[in-house]
PDB file of C-alpha atoms in Angstrom:
ATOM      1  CA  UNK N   1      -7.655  -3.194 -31.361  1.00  0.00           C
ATOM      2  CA  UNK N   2      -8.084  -5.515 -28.301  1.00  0.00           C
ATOM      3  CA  UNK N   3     -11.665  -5.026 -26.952  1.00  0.00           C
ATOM      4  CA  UNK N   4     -13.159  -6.407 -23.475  1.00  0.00           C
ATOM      5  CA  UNK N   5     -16.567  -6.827 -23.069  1.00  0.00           C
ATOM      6  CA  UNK N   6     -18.149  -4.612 -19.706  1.00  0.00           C
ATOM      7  CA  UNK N   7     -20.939  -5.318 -17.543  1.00  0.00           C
ATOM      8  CA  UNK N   8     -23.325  -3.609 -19.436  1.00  0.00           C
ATOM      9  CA  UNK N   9     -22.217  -5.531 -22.547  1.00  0.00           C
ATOM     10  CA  UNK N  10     -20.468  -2.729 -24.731  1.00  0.00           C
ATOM     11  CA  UNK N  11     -16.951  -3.320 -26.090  1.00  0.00           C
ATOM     12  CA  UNK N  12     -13.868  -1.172 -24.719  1.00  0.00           C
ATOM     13  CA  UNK N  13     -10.646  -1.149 -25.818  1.00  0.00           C
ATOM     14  CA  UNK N  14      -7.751  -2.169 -23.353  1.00  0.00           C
ATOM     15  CA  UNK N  15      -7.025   1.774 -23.511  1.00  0.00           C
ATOM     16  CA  UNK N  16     -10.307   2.917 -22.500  1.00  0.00           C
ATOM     17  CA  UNK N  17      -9.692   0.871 -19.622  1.00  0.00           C
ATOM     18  CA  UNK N  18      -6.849   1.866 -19.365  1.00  0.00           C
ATOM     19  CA  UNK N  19      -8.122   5.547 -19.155  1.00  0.00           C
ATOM     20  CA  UNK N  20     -10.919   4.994 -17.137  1.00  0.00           C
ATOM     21  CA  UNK N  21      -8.697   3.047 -14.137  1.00  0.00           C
ATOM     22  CA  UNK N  22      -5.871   5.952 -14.172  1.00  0.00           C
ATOM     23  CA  UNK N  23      -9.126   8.455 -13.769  1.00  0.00           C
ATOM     24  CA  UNK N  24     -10.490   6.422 -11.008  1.00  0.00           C
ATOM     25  CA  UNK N  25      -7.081   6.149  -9.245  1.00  0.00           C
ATOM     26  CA  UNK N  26      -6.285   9.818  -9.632  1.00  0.00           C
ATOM     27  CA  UNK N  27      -9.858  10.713  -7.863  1.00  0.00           C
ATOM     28  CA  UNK N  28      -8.810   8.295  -5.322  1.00  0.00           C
ATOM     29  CA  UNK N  29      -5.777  10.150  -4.783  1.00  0.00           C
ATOM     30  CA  UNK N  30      -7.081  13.666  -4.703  1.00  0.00           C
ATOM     31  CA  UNK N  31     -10.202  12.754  -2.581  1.00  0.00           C
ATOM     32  CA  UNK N  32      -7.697  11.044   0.059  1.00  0.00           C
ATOM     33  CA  UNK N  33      -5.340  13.931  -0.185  1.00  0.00           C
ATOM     34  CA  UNK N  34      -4.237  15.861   3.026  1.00  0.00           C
ATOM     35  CA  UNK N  35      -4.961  19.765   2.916  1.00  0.00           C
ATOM     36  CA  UNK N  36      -2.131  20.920   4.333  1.00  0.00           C
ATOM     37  CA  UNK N  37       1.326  20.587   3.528  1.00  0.00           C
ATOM     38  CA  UNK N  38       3.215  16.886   3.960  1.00  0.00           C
ATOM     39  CA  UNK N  39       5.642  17.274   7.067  1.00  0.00           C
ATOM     40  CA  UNK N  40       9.451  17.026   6.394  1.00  0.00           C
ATOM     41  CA  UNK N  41      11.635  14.442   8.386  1.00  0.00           C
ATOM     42  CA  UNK N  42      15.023  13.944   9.214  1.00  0.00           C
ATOM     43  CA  UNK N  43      15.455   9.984   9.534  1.00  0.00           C
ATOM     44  CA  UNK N  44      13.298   8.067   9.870  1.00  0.00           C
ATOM     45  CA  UNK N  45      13.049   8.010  13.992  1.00  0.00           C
ATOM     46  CA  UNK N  46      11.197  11.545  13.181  1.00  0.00           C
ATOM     47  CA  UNK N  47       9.026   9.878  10.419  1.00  0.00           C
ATOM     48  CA  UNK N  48       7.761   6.524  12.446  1.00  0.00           C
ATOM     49  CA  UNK N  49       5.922   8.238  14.962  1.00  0.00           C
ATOM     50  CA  UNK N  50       3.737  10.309  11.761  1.00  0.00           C
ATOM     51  CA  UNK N  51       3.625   6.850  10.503  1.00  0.00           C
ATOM     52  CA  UNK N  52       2.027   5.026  13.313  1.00  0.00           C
ATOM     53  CA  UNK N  53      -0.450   8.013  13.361  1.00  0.00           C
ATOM     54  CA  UNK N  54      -1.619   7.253   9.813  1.00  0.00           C
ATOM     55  CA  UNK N  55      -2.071   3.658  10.637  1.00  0.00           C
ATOM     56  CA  UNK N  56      -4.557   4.148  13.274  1.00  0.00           C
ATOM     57  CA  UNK N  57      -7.433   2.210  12.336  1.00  0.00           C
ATOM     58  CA  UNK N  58      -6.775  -1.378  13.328  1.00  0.00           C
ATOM     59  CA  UNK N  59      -8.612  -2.915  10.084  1.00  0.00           C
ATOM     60  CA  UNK N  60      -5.972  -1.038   7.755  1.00  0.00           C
ATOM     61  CA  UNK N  61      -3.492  -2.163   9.998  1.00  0.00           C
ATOM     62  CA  UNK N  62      -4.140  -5.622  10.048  1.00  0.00           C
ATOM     63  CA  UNK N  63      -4.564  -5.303   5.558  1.00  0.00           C
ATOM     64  CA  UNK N  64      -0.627  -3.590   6.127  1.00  0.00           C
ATOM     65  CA  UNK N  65       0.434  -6.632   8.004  1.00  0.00           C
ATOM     66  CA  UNK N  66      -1.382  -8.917   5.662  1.00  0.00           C
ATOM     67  CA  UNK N  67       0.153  -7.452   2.985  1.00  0.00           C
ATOM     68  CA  UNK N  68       3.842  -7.684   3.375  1.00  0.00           C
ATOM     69  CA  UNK N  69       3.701 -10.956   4.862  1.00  0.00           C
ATOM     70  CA  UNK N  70       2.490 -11.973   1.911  1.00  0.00           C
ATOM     71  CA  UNK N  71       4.394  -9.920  -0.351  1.00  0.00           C
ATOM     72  CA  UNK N  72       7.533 -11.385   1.666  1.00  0.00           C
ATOM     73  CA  UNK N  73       5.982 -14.857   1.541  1.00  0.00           C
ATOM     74  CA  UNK N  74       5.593 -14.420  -2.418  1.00  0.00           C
ATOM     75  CA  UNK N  75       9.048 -12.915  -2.608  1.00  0.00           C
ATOM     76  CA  UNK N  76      10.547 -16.066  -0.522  1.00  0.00           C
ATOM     77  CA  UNK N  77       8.561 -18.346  -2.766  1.00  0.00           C
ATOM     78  CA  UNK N  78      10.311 -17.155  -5.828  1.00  0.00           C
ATOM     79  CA  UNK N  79      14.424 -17.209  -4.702  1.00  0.00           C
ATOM     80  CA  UNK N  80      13.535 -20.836  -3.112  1.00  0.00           C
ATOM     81  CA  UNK N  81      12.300 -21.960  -6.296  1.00  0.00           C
ATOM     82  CA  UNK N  82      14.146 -19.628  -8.678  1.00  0.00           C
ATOM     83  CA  UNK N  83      10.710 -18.500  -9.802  1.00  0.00           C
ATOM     84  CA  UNK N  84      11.752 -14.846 -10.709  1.00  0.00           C
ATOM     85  CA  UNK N  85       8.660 -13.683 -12.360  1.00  0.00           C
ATOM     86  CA  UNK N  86       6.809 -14.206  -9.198  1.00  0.00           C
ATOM     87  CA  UNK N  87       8.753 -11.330  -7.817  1.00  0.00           C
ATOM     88  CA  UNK N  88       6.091  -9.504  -9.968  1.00  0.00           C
ATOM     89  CA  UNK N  89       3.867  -9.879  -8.052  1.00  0.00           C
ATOM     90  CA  UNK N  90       5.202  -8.472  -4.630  1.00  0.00           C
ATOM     91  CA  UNK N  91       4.728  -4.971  -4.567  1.00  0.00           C
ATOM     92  CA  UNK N  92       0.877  -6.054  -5.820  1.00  0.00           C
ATOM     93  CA  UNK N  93       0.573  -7.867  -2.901  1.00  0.00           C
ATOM     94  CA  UNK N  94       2.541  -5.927  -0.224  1.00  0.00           C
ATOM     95  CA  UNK N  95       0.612  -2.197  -1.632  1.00  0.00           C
ATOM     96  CA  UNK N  96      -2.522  -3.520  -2.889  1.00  0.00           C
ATOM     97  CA  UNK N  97      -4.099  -4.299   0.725  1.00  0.00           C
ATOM     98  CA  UNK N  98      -2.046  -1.460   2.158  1.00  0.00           C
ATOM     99  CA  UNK N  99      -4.021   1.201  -0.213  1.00  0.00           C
ATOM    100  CA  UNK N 100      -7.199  -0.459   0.308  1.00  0.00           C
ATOM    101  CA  UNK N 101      -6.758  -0.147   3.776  1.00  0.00           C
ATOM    102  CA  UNK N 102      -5.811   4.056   3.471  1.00  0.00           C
ATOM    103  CA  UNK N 103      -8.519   4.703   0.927  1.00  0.00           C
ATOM    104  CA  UNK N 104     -11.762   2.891   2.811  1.00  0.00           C
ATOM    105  CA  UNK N 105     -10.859   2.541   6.411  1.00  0.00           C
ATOM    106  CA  UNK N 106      -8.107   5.454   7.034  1.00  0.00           C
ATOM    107  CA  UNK N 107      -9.815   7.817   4.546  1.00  0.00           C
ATOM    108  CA  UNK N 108      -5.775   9.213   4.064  1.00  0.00           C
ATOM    109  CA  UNK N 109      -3.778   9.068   0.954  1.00  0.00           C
ATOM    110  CA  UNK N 110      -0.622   6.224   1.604  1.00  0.00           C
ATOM    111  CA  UNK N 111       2.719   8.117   2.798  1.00  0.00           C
ATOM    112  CA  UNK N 112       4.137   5.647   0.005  1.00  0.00           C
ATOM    113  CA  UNK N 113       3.049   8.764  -2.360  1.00  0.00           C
ATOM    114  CA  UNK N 114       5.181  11.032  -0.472  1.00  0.00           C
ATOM    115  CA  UNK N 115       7.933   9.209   1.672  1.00  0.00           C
ATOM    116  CA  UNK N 116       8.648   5.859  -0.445  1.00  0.00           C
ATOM    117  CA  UNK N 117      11.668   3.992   1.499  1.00  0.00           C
ATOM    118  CA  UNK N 118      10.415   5.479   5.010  1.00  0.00           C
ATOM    119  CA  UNK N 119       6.973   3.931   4.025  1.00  0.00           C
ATOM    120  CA  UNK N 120       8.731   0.653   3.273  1.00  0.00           C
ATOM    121  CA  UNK N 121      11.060   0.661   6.170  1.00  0.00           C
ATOM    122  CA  UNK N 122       7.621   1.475   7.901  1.00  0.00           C
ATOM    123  CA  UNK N 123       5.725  -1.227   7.170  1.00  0.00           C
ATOM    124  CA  UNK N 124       8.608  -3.593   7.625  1.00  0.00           C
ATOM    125  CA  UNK N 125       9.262  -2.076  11.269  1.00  0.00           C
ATOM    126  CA  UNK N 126       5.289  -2.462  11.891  1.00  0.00           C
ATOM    127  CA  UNK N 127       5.530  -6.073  11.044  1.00  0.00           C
ATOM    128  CA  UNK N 128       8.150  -7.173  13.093  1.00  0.00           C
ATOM    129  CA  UNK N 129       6.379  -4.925  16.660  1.00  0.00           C
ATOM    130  CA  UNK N 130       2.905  -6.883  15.379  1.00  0.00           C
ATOM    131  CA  UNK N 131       5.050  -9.911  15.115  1.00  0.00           C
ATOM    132  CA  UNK N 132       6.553  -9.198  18.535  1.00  0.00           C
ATOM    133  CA  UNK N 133       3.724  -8.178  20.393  1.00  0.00           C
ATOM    134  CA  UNK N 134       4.618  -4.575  20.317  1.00  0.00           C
ATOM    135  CA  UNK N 135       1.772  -3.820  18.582  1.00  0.00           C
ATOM    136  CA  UNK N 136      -1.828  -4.520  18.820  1.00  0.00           C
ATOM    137  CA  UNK N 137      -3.119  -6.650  15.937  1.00  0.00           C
TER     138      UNK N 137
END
C-alpha cells in the first residue's frame, strides 16, 4: 500500500486521502448549496441573466476569467505543439479558480453542478464581454 506522510507526521494511504478529499469536497458542496429549488431554463438567453447573478462578486469573477484564459491558453499550447496530455490539464485550470471563486468569495455552489454546457457556454460568453469591455473586470 502506497503511504504519504501528513503534516503531523503519520502515514496515510493514497485512499485515506482519497476519502478524506471526497469528504471535504462533499461538505463544500452541501454547505454552498442553495435551499430552494435550481430554476429551469429554456436556452440559454433565459439562463445568462441567472448566470451573471451568481457571478456577482468581482474577485470570483476575475478567478472565472483567469481561469479559462488559461485553460484556453493550456488547451492552445497542446494542438500547437501536439502535446495532447496537456489537454489534461484544462478543465483543472479553467474549474479550479472558478470553484474557488464560488466557494470563498460567492459563498454559492458552481451552476457547473447543475447546468454543465450553459455553465461552459457561460463562462466563455463572460470572457469575451470582459474581453470586450462589456463587462467590468
Amino acid at each position: 500500500m502506497d503511504k504519504i506522510g501528513d503534516v503531523s507526521g503519520r502515514k496515510i494511504c493514497g485512499s485515506q486521502l482519497k476519502a478524506a478529499l471526497l469528504r471535504t469536497m462533499t461538505a463544500m458542496t452541501a454547505s454552498a448549496a442553495p435551499t430552494r429549488p435550481p430554476p429551469s431554463f429554456a436556452s440559454f438567453r433565459e439562463f445568462y441573466p441567472y448566470y451573471l447573478g451568481e457571478h456577482g462578486n468581482r474577485t470570483s469573477r476575475r478567478l472565472h476569467v483567469s481561469g479559462t484564459l488559461l485553460a484556453v491558453a493550456i488547451a492552445a499550447g497542446a494542438v500547437v505543439t501536439s502535446r495532447w496530455a496537456w489537454l489534461l490539464a484544462v478543465p483543472l485550470a479553467g474549474y479550479l479558480p472558478a470553484w474557488v471563486g464560488h466557494f470563498f468569495f460567492e459563498g454559492n455552489s458552481p451552476a457547473t453542478f447543475r447546468y454543465p454546457l450553459y455553465s461552459l457556454r457561460g463562462d466563455f460568453s463572460m470572457l469575451a464581454e470582459v474581453l470586450t469591455g462589456r463587462m467590468r473586470w
